[in-house]
PDB file of C-alpha atoms and ligand atoms in Angstrom:
ATOM      1  CA  MET A   1      21.110 -41.190  14.000  1.00 87.00           C
ATOM      2  CA  LEU A   2      23.167 -39.739  11.175  1.00 92.00           C
ATOM      3  CA  LEU A   3      26.962 -39.734  11.016  1.00 93.00           C
ATOM      4  CA  ARG A   4      28.592 -36.319  11.458  1.00 92.00           C
ATOM      5  CA  ALA A   5      29.568 -36.192   7.762  1.00 95.00           C
ATOM      6  CA  ASP A   6      25.932 -36.578   6.749  1.00 96.00           C
ATOM      7  CA  TRP A   7      24.507 -33.723   8.860  1.00 97.00           C
ATOM      8  CA  THR A   8      24.984 -30.875   6.391  1.00 98.00           C
ATOM      9  CA  PRO A   9      23.805 -32.815   3.298  1.00 98.00           C
ATOM     10  CA  PHE A  10      20.749 -33.939   5.291  1.00 98.00           C
ATOM     11  CA  ILE A  11      19.879 -30.342   6.286  1.00 98.00           C
ATOM     12  CA  LYS A  12      20.210 -29.089   2.709  1.00 98.00           C
ATOM     13  CA  ARG A  13      18.138 -31.964   1.327  1.00 98.00           C
ATOM     14  CA  ARG A  14      15.353 -31.439   3.888  1.00 98.00           C
ATOM     15  CA  ALA A  15      15.403 -27.680   3.213  1.00 98.00           C
ATOM     16  CA  ALA A  16      14.826 -28.356  -0.497  1.00 98.00           C
ATOM     17  CA  GLU A  17      12.036 -30.849   0.296  1.00 98.00           C
ATOM     18  CA  LEU A  18      10.333 -28.205   2.439  1.00 97.00           C
ATOM     19  CA  GLY A  19      10.302 -25.886  -0.573  1.00 97.00           C
ATOM     20  CA  PHE A  20      13.267 -23.637   0.194  1.00 98.00           C
ATOM     21  CA  MET A  21      15.006 -22.454  -2.963  1.00 97.00           C
ATOM     22  CA  ALA A  22      18.491 -22.558  -1.442  1.00 98.00           C
ATOM     23  CA  CYS A  23      20.295 -23.211   1.812  1.00 98.00           C
ATOM     24  CA  GLY A  24      23.779 -22.043   2.827  1.00 98.00           C
ATOM     25  CA  ILE A  25      25.613 -22.322   6.131  1.00 98.00           C
ATOM     26  CA  SER A  26      28.161 -20.133   7.946  1.00 98.00           C
ATOM     27  CA  LYS A  27      30.051 -20.309  11.184  1.00 98.00           C
ATOM     28  CA  ALA A  28      28.339 -18.171  13.856  1.00 97.00           C
ATOM     29  CA  GLU A  29      30.841 -15.388  14.484  1.00 96.00           C
ATOM     30  CA  PHE A  30      31.196 -11.599  14.673  1.00 93.00           C
ATOM     31  CA  LEU A  31      30.262  -9.964  11.345  1.00 92.00           C
ATOM     32  CA  GLU A  32      33.385  -7.858  11.059  1.00 89.00           C
ATOM     33  CA  ASP A  33      32.686  -6.414   7.586  1.00 86.00           C
ATOM     34  CA  GLU A  34      29.167  -5.366   8.518  1.00 87.00           C
ATOM     35  CA  ALA A  35      29.985  -3.470  11.731  1.00 84.00           C
ATOM     36  CA  PRO A  36      31.227  -0.207  10.114  1.00 82.00           C
ATOM     37  CA  ARG A  37      28.515  -0.385   7.435  1.00 82.00           C
ATOM     38  CA  LEU A  38      25.696  -0.698   9.984  1.00 80.00           C
ATOM     39  CA  GLU A  39      27.186   1.983  12.209  1.00 82.00           C
ATOM     40  CA  ASN A  40      27.495   4.408   9.300  1.00 81.00           C
ATOM     41  CA  TRP A  41      23.957   3.727   8.069  1.00 76.00           C
ATOM     42  CA  LEU A  42      22.498   4.378  11.520  1.00 78.00           C
ATOM     43  CA  ARG A  43      24.714   7.428  12.114  1.00 79.00           C
ATOM     44  CA  HIS A  44      23.301   9.030   8.968  1.00 77.00           C
ATOM     45  CA  GLY A  45      19.744   8.416  10.157  1.00 75.00           C
ATOM     46  CA  MET A  46      18.977   6.176   7.180  1.00 69.00           C
ATOM     47  CA  ASN A  47      16.656   4.115   9.358  1.00 67.00           C
ATOM     48  CA  GLY A  48      14.224   7.097   9.484  1.00 69.00           C
ATOM     49  CA  ARG A  49      11.801   6.504  12.321  1.00 64.00           C
ATOM     50  CA  MET A  50      12.516   2.777  12.346  1.00 65.00           C
ATOM     51  CA  ALA A  51      14.035   3.040  15.822  1.00 67.00           C
ATOM     52  CA  TYR A  52      14.043  -0.741  16.212  1.00 63.00           C
ATOM     53  CA  MET A  53      16.968  -0.849  13.761  1.00 67.00           C
ATOM     54  CA  GLU A  54      19.157   0.840  16.377  1.00 68.00           C
ATOM     55  CA  ASN A  55      18.404  -1.719  19.068  1.00 69.00           C
ATOM     56  CA  HIS A  56      20.542  -4.740  19.829  1.00 73.00           C
ATOM     57  CA  PHE A  57      23.519  -3.376  17.872  1.00 75.00           C
ATOM     58  CA  ASP A  58      26.005  -5.890  19.329  1.00 79.00           C
ATOM     59  CA  MET A  59      23.539  -8.722  19.138  1.00 82.00           C
ATOM     60  CA  ARG A  60      22.912  -8.040  15.479  1.00 84.00           C
ATOM     61  CA  LEU A  61      26.570  -8.361  14.642  1.00 89.00           C
ATOM     62  CA  ASP A  62      27.217 -11.514  16.639  1.00 92.00           C
ATOM     63  CA  PRO A  63      24.679 -14.355  16.764  1.00 93.00           C
ATOM     64  CA  ARG A  64      26.460 -15.849  19.762  1.00 94.00           C
ATOM     65  CA  ARG A  65      24.999 -12.968  21.781  1.00 90.00           C
ATOM     66  CA  LEU A  66      21.564 -13.851  20.543  1.00 89.00           C
ATOM     67  CA  VAL A  67      21.448 -17.625  20.896  1.00 91.00           C
ATOM     68  CA  ASP A  68      23.219 -19.508  23.686  1.00 91.00           C
ATOM     69  CA  GLY A  69      26.028 -21.689  22.383  1.00 95.00           C
ATOM     70  CA  ALA A  70      25.410 -20.646  18.738  1.00 97.00           C
ATOM     71  CA  LYS A  71      27.824 -22.386  16.354  1.00 98.00           C
ATOM     72  CA  SER A  72      26.204 -22.166  12.923  1.00 98.00           C
ATOM     73  CA  VAL A  73      23.876 -19.882  11.000  1.00 98.00           C
ATOM     74  CA  ILE A  74      21.772 -21.742   8.427  1.00 98.00           C
ATOM     75  CA  SER A  75      20.398 -19.293   5.826  1.00 98.00           C
ATOM     76  CA  LEU A  76      17.399 -20.255   3.724  1.00 98.00           C
ATOM     77  CA  LEU A  77      15.733 -18.632   0.719  1.00 98.00           C
ATOM     78  CA  LEU A  78      12.042 -18.981  -0.119  1.00 98.00           C
ATOM     79  CA  ASN A  79      10.899 -17.820  -3.548  1.00 98.00           C
ATOM     80  CA  TYR A  80       7.811 -15.579  -3.714  1.00 98.00           C
ATOM     81  CA  TYR A  81       7.934 -14.492  -7.376  1.00 98.00           C
ATOM     82  CA  PRO A  82       4.377 -14.696  -8.726  1.00 97.00           C
ATOM     83  CA  ALA A  83       3.725 -16.225 -12.162  1.00 96.00           C
ATOM     84  CA  PRO A  84       3.283 -13.427 -14.761  1.00 94.00           C
ATOM     85  CA  GLU A  85      -0.429 -14.236 -15.142  1.00 93.00           C
ATOM     86  CA  ASP A  86      -0.910 -13.723 -11.383  1.00 95.00           C
ATOM     87  CA  GLN A  87       0.785 -10.314 -11.280  1.00 96.00           C
ATOM     88  CA  GLN A  88      -1.120  -7.036 -11.123  1.00 97.00           C
ATOM     89  CA  PRO A  89      -1.280  -5.176 -14.443  1.00 96.00           C
ATOM     90  CA  ALA A  90       1.045  -2.164 -14.598  1.00 95.00           C
ATOM     91  CA  ASP A  91      -1.786   0.360 -15.037  1.00 95.00           C
ATOM     92  CA  THR A  92      -3.341  -0.079 -11.607  1.00 97.00           C
ATOM     93  CA  LEU A  93      -2.265   0.623  -8.023  1.00 98.00           C
ATOM     94  CA  GLN A  94       0.488  -1.695  -6.928  1.00 98.00           C
ATOM     95  CA  ILE A  95       1.380  -3.701  -3.877  1.00 97.00           C
ATOM     96  CA  SER A  96       4.767  -5.317  -3.527  1.00 98.00           C
ATOM     97  CA  LYS A  97       4.818  -8.877  -4.869  1.00 97.00           C
ATOM     98  CA  TYR A  98       6.006 -10.288  -1.564  1.00 96.00           C
ATOM     99  CA  ALA A  99       2.680  -9.313   0.046  1.00 96.00           C
ATOM    100  CA  TYR A 100       0.336 -10.995  -2.474  1.00 96.00           C
ATOM    101  CA  GLY A 101      -0.312 -14.131  -0.440  1.00 94.00           C
ATOM    102  CA  ARG A 102      -0.270 -15.314   3.149  1.00 94.00           C
ATOM    103  CA  ASP A 103       2.054 -13.396   5.474  1.00 94.00           C
ATOM    104  CA  TYR A 104       5.491 -14.929   4.947  1.00 94.00           C
ATOM    105  CA  HIS A 105       6.310 -14.800   8.661  1.00 93.00           C
ATOM    106  CA  PHE A 106       3.811 -17.606   9.333  1.00 93.00           C
ATOM    107  CA  VAL A 107       4.643 -19.641   6.225  1.00 94.00           C
ATOM    108  CA  ILE A 108       8.382 -19.589   6.874  1.00 96.00           C
ATOM    109  CA  LYS A 109       8.216 -20.046  10.647  1.00 96.00           C
ATOM    110  CA  ASP A 110       6.268 -23.285  10.108  1.00 96.00           C
ATOM    111  CA  LYS A 111       8.880 -24.564   7.668  1.00 97.00           C
ATOM    112  CA  LEU A 112      11.791 -23.593   9.921  1.00 97.00           C
ATOM    113  CA  LYS A 113      10.229 -25.332  12.905  1.00 97.00           C
ATOM    114  CA  THR A 114       9.748 -28.479  10.836  1.00 98.00           C
ATOM    115  CA  LEU A 115      13.359 -28.346   9.670  1.00 98.00           C
ATOM    116  CA  LEU A 116      14.647 -27.919  13.219  1.00 98.00           C
ATOM    117  CA  ALA A 117      12.453 -30.787  14.479  1.00 97.00           C
ATOM    118  CA  ASP A 118      13.721 -33.048  11.666  1.00 97.00           C
ATOM    119  CA  MET A 119      17.309 -32.126  12.536  1.00 97.00           C
ATOM    120  CA  GLN A 120      16.663 -32.966  16.184  1.00 97.00           C
ATOM    121  CA  ALA A 121      15.162 -36.320  15.162  1.00 97.00           C
ATOM    122  CA  GLU A 122      18.032 -37.291  12.831  1.00 96.00           C
ATOM    123  CA  ILE A 123      21.080 -35.566  14.334  1.00 95.00           C
ATOM    124  CA  GLY A 124      20.346 -35.414  18.048  1.00 93.00           C
ATOM    125  CA  ASP A 125      19.868 -32.939  20.822  1.00 92.00           C
ATOM    126  CA  ILE A 126      20.246 -29.663  18.864  1.00 95.00           C
ATOM    127  CA  GLY A 127      19.349 -26.294  20.338  1.00 95.00           C
ATOM    128  CA  GLY A 128      18.348 -23.553  17.939  1.00 95.00           C
ATOM    129  CA  ARG A 129      16.136 -20.602  17.127  1.00 95.00           C
ATOM    130  CA  CYS A 130      14.254 -19.611  14.007  1.00 95.00           C
ATOM    131  CA  PHE A 131      14.371 -16.076  12.577  1.00 95.00           C
ATOM    132  CA  VAL A 132      12.255 -14.573   9.814  1.00 94.00           C
ATOM    133  CA  ASP A 133      12.912 -10.969   8.862  1.00 85.00           C
ATOM    134  CA  SER A 134      13.739 -10.327  12.459  1.00 78.00           C
ATOM    135  CA  ALA A 135      15.537  -7.107  13.418  1.00 69.00           C
ATOM    136  CA  PRO A 136      18.366  -8.701  15.443  1.00 74.00           C
ATOM    137  CA  VAL A 137      19.652 -10.781  12.511  1.00 84.00           C
ATOM    138  CA  LEU A 138      21.381  -9.274   9.460  1.00 90.00           C
ATOM    139  CA  ASP A 139      19.905 -11.805   7.081  1.00 93.00           C
ATOM    140  CA  ARG A 140      21.424 -10.518   3.834  1.00 95.00           C
ATOM    141  CA  ALA A 141      24.894 -10.500   5.372  1.00 95.00           C
ATOM    142  CA  TRP A 142      24.526 -14.124   6.502  1.00 96.00           C
ATOM    143  CA  ALA A 143      23.076 -15.299   3.219  1.00 97.00           C
ATOM    144  CA  LYS A 144      25.915 -13.570   1.361  1.00 97.00           C
ATOM    145  CA  LYS A 145      28.548 -15.106   3.622  1.00 97.00           C
ATOM    146  CA  SER A 146      26.956 -18.495   2.978  1.00 98.00           C
ATOM    147  CA  GLY A 147      27.287 -18.159  -0.794  1.00 98.00           C
ATOM    148  CA  LEU A 148      23.578 -17.738  -1.587  1.00 98.00           C
ATOM    149  CA  GLY A 149      24.164 -14.595  -3.620  1.00 98.00           C
ATOM    150  CA  TRP A 150      25.796 -11.187  -3.611  1.00 98.00           C
ATOM    151  CA  VAL A 151      24.369  -7.966  -2.210  1.00 97.00           C
ATOM    152  CA  GLY A 152      23.628  -5.814  -5.259  1.00 98.00           C
ATOM    153  CA  LYS A 153      23.773  -2.048  -5.693  1.00 98.00           C
ATOM    154  CA  ASN A 154      20.056  -1.965  -4.743  1.00 98.00           C
ATOM    155  CA  THR A 155      21.100  -3.743  -1.485  1.00 96.00           C
ATOM    156  CA  ASN A 156      19.019  -6.825  -2.276  1.00 97.00           C
ATOM    157  CA  LEU A 157      20.597 -10.232  -2.197  1.00 98.00           C
ATOM    158  CA  ILE A 158      20.832 -11.498  -5.783  1.00 98.00           C
ATOM    159  CA  THR A 159      21.268 -15.143  -6.698  1.00 98.00           C
ATOM    160  CA  PRO A 160      22.724 -16.073 -10.093  1.00 95.00           C
ATOM    161  CA  GLY A 161      20.059 -17.924 -12.044  1.00 95.00           C
ATOM    162  CA  SER A 162      17.225 -16.886  -9.699  1.00 97.00           C
ATOM    163  CA  GLY A 163      17.259 -13.110  -9.134  1.00 98.00           C
ATOM    164  CA  SER A 164      16.109 -11.521  -5.878  1.00 98.00           C
ATOM    165  CA  PHE A 165      12.372 -12.110  -5.362  1.00 98.00           C
ATOM    166  CA  TYR A 166      12.643 -14.320  -2.311  1.00 98.00           C
ATOM    167  CA  PHE A 167      12.541 -14.166   1.478  1.00 97.00           C
ATOM    168  CA  ILE A 168      15.587 -14.848   3.620  1.00 97.00           C
ATOM    169  CA  ALA A 169      15.319 -16.696   6.928  1.00 97.00           C
ATOM    170  CA  GLU A 170      17.746 -18.238   9.399  1.00 97.00           C
ATOM    171  CA  LEU A 171      18.078 -21.083  11.809  1.00 97.00           C
ATOM    172  CA  ILE A 172      20.815 -20.429  14.358  1.00 97.00           C
ATOM    173  CA  VAL A 173      21.915 -23.709  15.922  1.00 98.00           C
ATOM    174  CA  ASP A 174      24.422 -24.914  18.504  1.00 97.00           C
ATOM    175  CA  VAL A 175      26.189 -27.557  16.391  1.00 97.00           C
ATOM    176  CA  GLU A 176      29.100 -27.198  14.014  1.00 97.00           C
ATOM    177  CA  LEU A 177      28.319 -27.942  10.384  1.00 98.00           C
ATOM    178  CA  ASP A 178      30.130 -27.710   7.040  1.00 98.00           C
ATOM    179  CA  TYR A 179      30.417 -24.082   5.945  1.00 98.00           C
ATOM    180  CA  ASP A 180      29.942 -22.433   2.560  1.00 98.00           C
ATOM    181  CA  GLY A 181      31.908 -19.503   1.159  1.00 97.00           C
ATOM    182  CA  ALA A 182      30.811 -16.209  -0.415  1.00 97.00           C
ATOM    183  CA  ILE A 183      30.508 -15.692  -4.173  1.00 97.00           C
ATOM    184  CA  ARG A 184      31.558 -12.607  -6.138  1.00 97.00           C
ATOM    185  CA  ASP A 185      29.496  -9.545  -7.071  1.00 98.00           C
ATOM    186  CA  TYR A 186      28.050  -9.586 -10.598  1.00 98.00           C
ATOM    187  CA  CYS A 187      26.567  -6.058 -10.743  1.00 98.00           C
ATOM    188  CA  GLY A 188      29.447  -4.912 -12.933  1.00 98.00           C
ATOM    189  CA  THR A 189      28.862  -1.519 -14.565  1.00 98.00           C
ATOM    190  CA  CYS A 190      25.053  -1.756 -14.375  1.00 98.00           C
ATOM    191  CA  THR A 191      23.243   1.163 -12.691  1.00 98.00           C
ATOM    192  CA  LYS A 192      19.643   0.341 -13.656  1.00 98.00           C
ATOM    193  CA  CYS A 193      18.373   0.285 -10.065  1.00 98.00           C
ATOM    194  CA  LEU A 194      19.979   3.625  -9.198  1.00 98.00           C
ATOM    195  CA  ASP A 195      18.596   5.209 -12.366  1.00 98.00           C
ATOM    196  CA  ALA A 196      15.068   3.845 -11.826  1.00 98.00           C
ATOM    197  CA  CYS A 197      14.497   4.644  -8.141  1.00 98.00           C
ATOM    198  CA  PRO A 198      11.909   7.437  -8.173  1.00 97.00           C
ATOM    199  CA  THR A 199      12.862   8.883  -4.777  1.00 97.00           C
ATOM    200  CA  GLN A 200      16.671   8.626  -5.208  1.00 97.00           C
ATOM    201  CA  ALA A 201      16.689   6.395  -2.135  1.00 97.00           C
ATOM    202  CA  ILE A 202      19.702   4.511  -3.528  1.00 98.00           C
ATOM    203  CA  THR A 203      22.027   7.371  -2.646  1.00 96.00           C
ATOM    204  CA  GLU A 204      25.104   5.576  -3.990  1.00 96.00           C
ATOM    205  CA  PRO A 205      25.784   2.022  -5.118  1.00 97.00           C
ATOM    206  CA  TYR A 206      25.106  -0.398  -2.250  1.00 95.00           C
ATOM    207  CA  VAL A 207      23.527   2.248   0.012  1.00 93.00           C
ATOM    208  CA  VAL A 208      19.757   2.646   0.401  1.00 93.00           C
ATOM    209  CA  ASP A 209      18.557   5.484   2.572  1.00 93.00           C
ATOM    210  CA  GLY A 210      15.645   3.681   4.202  1.00 92.00           C
ATOM    211  CA  SER A 211      14.034   6.978   5.165  1.00 92.00           C
ATOM    212  CA  LYS A 212      13.634   7.876   1.452  1.00 96.00           C
ATOM    213  CA  CYS A 213      12.348   4.515   0.234  1.00 97.00           C
ATOM    214  CA  ILE A 214       8.741   4.101  -0.929  1.00 98.00           C
ATOM    215  CA  SER A 215       8.462   1.030   1.319  1.00 96.00           C
ATOM    216  CA  TYR A 216       9.168   3.296   4.277  1.00 96.00           C
ATOM    217  CA  PHE A 217       6.590   5.901   3.262  1.00 97.00           C
ATOM    218  CA  THR A 218       3.872   3.367   2.516  1.00 97.00           C
ATOM    219  CA  ILE A 219       4.474   0.819   5.293  1.00 95.00           C
ATOM    220  CA  GLU A 220       6.681   2.028   8.128  1.00 92.00           C
ATOM    221  CA  LEU A 221       5.637   5.667   8.382  1.00 93.00           C
ATOM    222  CA  LYS A 222       2.647   6.040  10.658  1.00 91.00           C
ATOM    223  CA  ASP A 223       2.108   9.802  10.188  1.00 91.00           C
ATOM    224  CA  GLN A 224       1.312  11.797   7.083  1.00 93.00           C
ATOM    225  CA  ILE A 225       3.444  11.085   3.999  1.00 95.00           C
ATOM    226  CA  PRO A 226       5.606  14.207   3.437  1.00 95.00           C
ATOM    227  CA  THR A 227       4.258  16.455   0.708  1.00 94.00           C
ATOM    228  CA  GLU A 228       7.787  16.695  -0.805  1.00 94.00           C
ATOM    229  CA  VAL A 229       7.408  13.169  -2.194  1.00 94.00           C
ATOM    230  CA  GLY A 230       4.064  13.947  -3.843  1.00 91.00           C
ATOM    231  CA  GLY A 231       4.145  12.509  -7.361  1.00 92.00           C
ATOM    232  CA  GLN A 232       7.207  10.348  -6.661  1.00 96.00           C
ATOM    233  CA  LEU A 233       5.432   7.251  -5.376  1.00 97.00           C
ATOM    234  CA  GLY A 234       3.977   6.386  -8.788  1.00 96.00           C
ATOM    235  CA  ASN A 235       1.294   3.728  -8.310  1.00 97.00           C
ATOM    236  CA  TRP A 236       2.810   2.126  -5.230  1.00 98.00           C
ATOM    237  CA  VAL A 237       0.462   1.838  -2.247  1.00 98.00           C
ATOM    238  CA  PHE A 238       2.246  -0.904  -0.303  1.00 97.00           C
ATOM    239  CA  GLY A 239       6.009  -1.305  -0.722  1.00 97.00           C
ATOM    240  CA  CYS A 240       7.869  -0.920  -4.018  1.00 98.00           C
ATOM    241  CA  ASP A 241       9.471  -3.419  -6.413  1.00 98.00           C
ATOM    242  CA  ILE A 242      11.004  -0.997  -8.919  1.00 98.00           C
ATOM    243  CA  CYS A 243      14.680  -1.613  -8.145  1.00 98.00           C
ATOM    244  CA  GLN A 244      14.065  -5.358  -8.353  1.00 98.00           C
ATOM    245  CA  ASP A 245      11.827  -5.215 -11.431  1.00 98.00           C
ATOM    246  CA  VAL A 246      14.535  -3.391 -13.406  1.00 98.00           C
ATOM    247  CA  CYS A 247      17.370  -5.647 -12.258  1.00 98.00           C
ATOM    248  CA  PRO A 248      18.513  -7.757 -15.215  1.00 98.00           C
ATOM    249  CA  TRP A 249      19.118 -10.720 -12.909  1.00 98.00           C
ATOM    250  CA  ASN A 250      15.402 -10.957 -12.245  1.00 98.00           C
ATOM    251  CA  ARG A 251      14.893 -12.084 -15.827  1.00 97.00           C
ATOM    252  CA  PHE A 252      15.837 -15.438 -14.344  1.00 97.00           C
ATOM    253  CA  ALA A 253      13.144 -15.370 -11.635  1.00 98.00           C
ATOM    254  CA  LYS A 254      10.877 -18.399 -11.818  1.00 97.00           C
ATOM    255  CA  PRO A 255       7.339 -18.566 -10.391  1.00 98.00           C
ATOM    256  CA  HIS A 256       7.116 -19.837  -6.831  1.00 97.00           C
ATOM    257  CA  GLN A 257       5.461 -23.158  -6.051  1.00 95.00           C
ATOM    258  CA  GLU A 258       4.092 -22.179  -2.647  1.00 95.00           C
ATOM    259  CA  PRO A 259       0.269 -22.355  -2.614  1.00 95.00           C
ATOM    260  CA  GLN A 260       0.138 -20.123   0.474  1.00 95.00           C
ATOM    261  CA  PHE A 261       1.702 -17.247  -1.503  1.00 96.00           C
ATOM    262  CA  GLN A 262      -1.115 -17.277  -4.050  1.00 95.00           C
ATOM    263  CA  ALA A 263      -2.900 -13.902  -4.182  1.00 94.00           C
ATOM    264  CA  HIS A 264      -6.649 -13.546  -3.774  1.00 94.00           C
ATOM    265  CA  PRO A 265      -7.978 -14.087  -7.333  1.00 93.00           C
ATOM    266  CA  ASP A 266      -9.670 -10.661  -7.353  1.00 94.00           C
ATOM    267  CA  LEU A 267      -6.502  -8.700  -6.562  1.00 95.00           C
ATOM    268  CA  LYS A 268      -5.267  -8.448 -10.135  1.00 94.00           C
ATOM    269  CA  ASN A 269      -8.668  -7.308 -11.397  1.00 95.00           C
ATOM    270  CA  LEU A 270      -8.872  -4.185  -9.222  1.00 96.00           C
ATOM    271  CA  THR A 271      -8.888  -1.014 -11.298  1.00 96.00           C
ATOM    272  CA  PRO A 272      -7.600   2.298  -9.901  1.00 96.00           C
ATOM    273  CA  GLY A 273     -11.253   3.243  -9.321  1.00 97.00           C
ATOM    274  CA  ASP A 274     -11.838   0.015  -7.336  1.00 97.00           C
ATOM    275  CA  TRP A 275      -8.800   0.784  -5.197  1.00 97.00           C
ATOM    276  CA  ARG A 276     -10.051   4.289  -4.441  1.00 97.00           C
ATOM    277  CA  GLU A 277     -13.365   2.871  -3.299  1.00 97.00           C
ATOM    278  CA  ILE A 278     -12.015  -0.078  -1.355  1.00 97.00           C
ATOM    279  CA  THR A 279     -14.223  -0.873   1.652  1.00 97.00           C
ATOM    280  CA  HIS A 280     -13.104  -2.276   4.949  1.00 97.00           C
ATOM    281  CA  GLU A 281     -14.872  -5.540   4.057  1.00 96.00           C
ATOM    282  CA  LEU A 282     -13.050  -5.892   0.728  1.00 96.00           C
ATOM    283  CA  PHE A 283      -9.729  -5.012   2.374  1.00 97.00           C
ATOM    284  CA  THR A 284     -10.280  -7.776   4.935  1.00 95.00           C
ATOM    285  CA  GLU A 285     -11.304 -10.240   2.238  1.00 95.00           C
ATOM    286  CA  LEU A 286      -8.351  -9.519  -0.075  1.00 95.00           C
ATOM    287  CA  PHE A 287      -5.670  -9.301   2.586  1.00 94.00           C
ATOM    288  CA  ARG A 288      -7.049 -11.639   5.252  1.00 89.00           C
ATOM    289  CA  GLN A 289      -3.673 -13.217   5.957  1.00 89.00           C
ATOM    290  CA  SER A 290      -1.360 -10.938   3.996  1.00 94.00           C
ATOM    291  CA  ALA A 291       1.454  -8.706   5.241  1.00 93.00           C
ATOM    292  CA  VAL A 292      -0.604  -5.784   3.854  1.00 95.00           C
ATOM    293  CA  LYS A 293      -2.466  -5.939   7.163  1.00 92.00           C
ATOM    294  CA  ARG A 294       0.596  -4.240   8.652  1.00 89.00           C
ATOM    295  CA  THR A 295      -0.588  -0.878   7.401  1.00 92.00           C
ATOM    296  CA  GLY A 296      -4.189  -1.667   8.315  1.00 94.00           C
ATOM    297  CA  TYR A 297      -7.150  -0.352   6.354  1.00 96.00           C
ATOM    298  CA  ALA A 298      -6.441   3.221   7.489  1.00 96.00           C
ATOM    299  CA  GLY A 299      -2.812   3.073   6.328  1.00 97.00           C
ATOM    300  CA  LEU A 300      -3.639   1.584   2.946  1.00 97.00           C
ATOM    301  CA  THR A 301      -6.408   4.081   2.245  1.00 97.00           C
ATOM    302  CA  ARG A 302      -4.055   6.919   3.276  1.00 97.00           C
ATOM    303  CA  ASN A 303      -1.582   5.626   0.658  1.00 97.00           C
ATOM    304  CA  ILE A 304      -4.264   5.211  -2.000  1.00 98.00           C
ATOM    305  CA  ALA A 305      -5.451   8.779  -1.429  1.00 97.00           C
ATOM    306  CA  PHE A 306      -1.852  10.088  -1.553  1.00 97.00           C
ATOM    307  CA  VAL A 307      -0.914   8.451  -4.861  1.00 97.00           C
ATOM    308  CA  SER A 308      -4.324   9.145  -6.432  1.00 96.00           C
ATOM    309  CA  ASN A 309      -4.184  12.869  -5.613  1.00 92.00           C
ATOM    310  CA  PRO A 310      -0.542  13.708  -4.937  1.00 88.00           C
ATOM    311  CA  PRO A 311      -0.110  17.029  -3.127  1.00 86.00           C
ATOM    312  CA  GLU A 312       1.079  19.887  -5.332  1.00 78.00           C
ATOM    313  CA  LEU A 313       4.564  21.109  -4.491  1.00 69.00           C
TER     314      LEU A 313
HETATM  315  S1  SF4 B   1      12.210  -0.122  -3.276  1.00 94.25           S
HETATM  316 FE1  SF4 B   1      11.638   1.562  -4.681  1.00 94.25          FE
HETATM  317  S2  SF4 B   1      11.939   3.445  -3.509  1.00 94.25           S
HETATM  318 FE2  SF4 B   1      13.012   1.820  -2.396  1.00 94.25          FE
HETATM  319  S3  SF4 B   1      15.102   1.886  -3.173  1.00 94.25           S
HETATM  320 FE3  SF4 B   1      14.019   0.425  -4.482  1.00 94.25          FE
HETATM  321  S4  SF4 B   1      13.250   1.622  -6.215  1.00 94.25           S
HETATM  322 FE4  SF4 B   1      13.843   3.056  -4.594  1.00 94.25          FE
HETATM  323  S1  SF4 B   2      19.971  -3.365 -11.334  1.00 94.25           S
HETATM  324 FE1  SF4 B   2      22.109  -3.664 -11.938  1.00 94.25          FE
HETATM  325  S2  SF4 B   2      23.297  -2.536 -10.429  1.00 94.25           S
HETATM  326 FE2  SF4 B   2      21.240  -2.783  -9.586  1.00 94.25          FE
HETATM  327  S3  SF4 B   2      21.380  -4.628  -8.355  1.00 94.25           S
HETATM  328 FE3  SF4 B   2      20.700  -5.275 -10.392  1.00 94.25          FE
HETATM  329  S4  SF4 B   2      22.593  -5.805 -11.496  1.00 94.25           S
HETATM  330 FE4  SF4 B   2      23.182  -4.636  -9.684  1.00 94.25          FE
END
């Protein structure tokens, strides 16, 4: 068994060995700064029809309400930035880079479970729960508090030297560890993300109206896409990377090393015509284990039809 002083270094070393890009730790406590921000965002209906965002309000601000005896929140980043040669060319229909490979929920859950099991083997009888992009946990707020980056004007977490193309996950555990501190904001006077957003979803610096975001229209919305946004979705048929692609900090993004995030080799060769004719069989083949399955074949073809023939206003 490890000495108390060695617990935190052990966790960070194991996290790196499991392929996580960074690991930061915070005391599990009420997120005081986030409470008014979350309340305001919900009050203005910026969650659109994502009703799940309104649930568990108290739980989302205090992990001790979520996990019995919670003492520490361990935040972990996993890079998904595809190598340039694996990215789709700009002149075809686009899916968000995070959805190229195997659904991150499965990939990360496996790694988190391994990390927790290793902690239990080396540290002792630890209780904990794993969270991946899970509504009750404000993952950006925890990662920020743990010094893994700052929350930029596009509301993504940005890490100096790495950018923002990564997933954030948490392990909430019932032992005290050594805690990290936040870093400063390096957005400065830049407004590239605000200027580039085609739907003006970034309504002011640090505020994204989720109900105006292309990710919402192409993934979350189950009904018809409103005609008012005809022509504004560009080539995006699943998610949108624009406010990350234009962020100068993503010049530092390095290709991921996770084989499970590798796209199907045919994805980057699809022309706009191929997309318009995509069959159910090809959809299943290309996105067998990808998060794109969230929209289903019907949802993706709805999006393809919408961006290919945008309604006239
Ligand atoms: S993801 Fe796209 S639509 Fe959403 S805020 Fe960023 S640029 Fe705007
Ligand atoms: S594009 Fe500029 S303003 Fe937007 S998040 Fe990046 S650095 Fe900040």
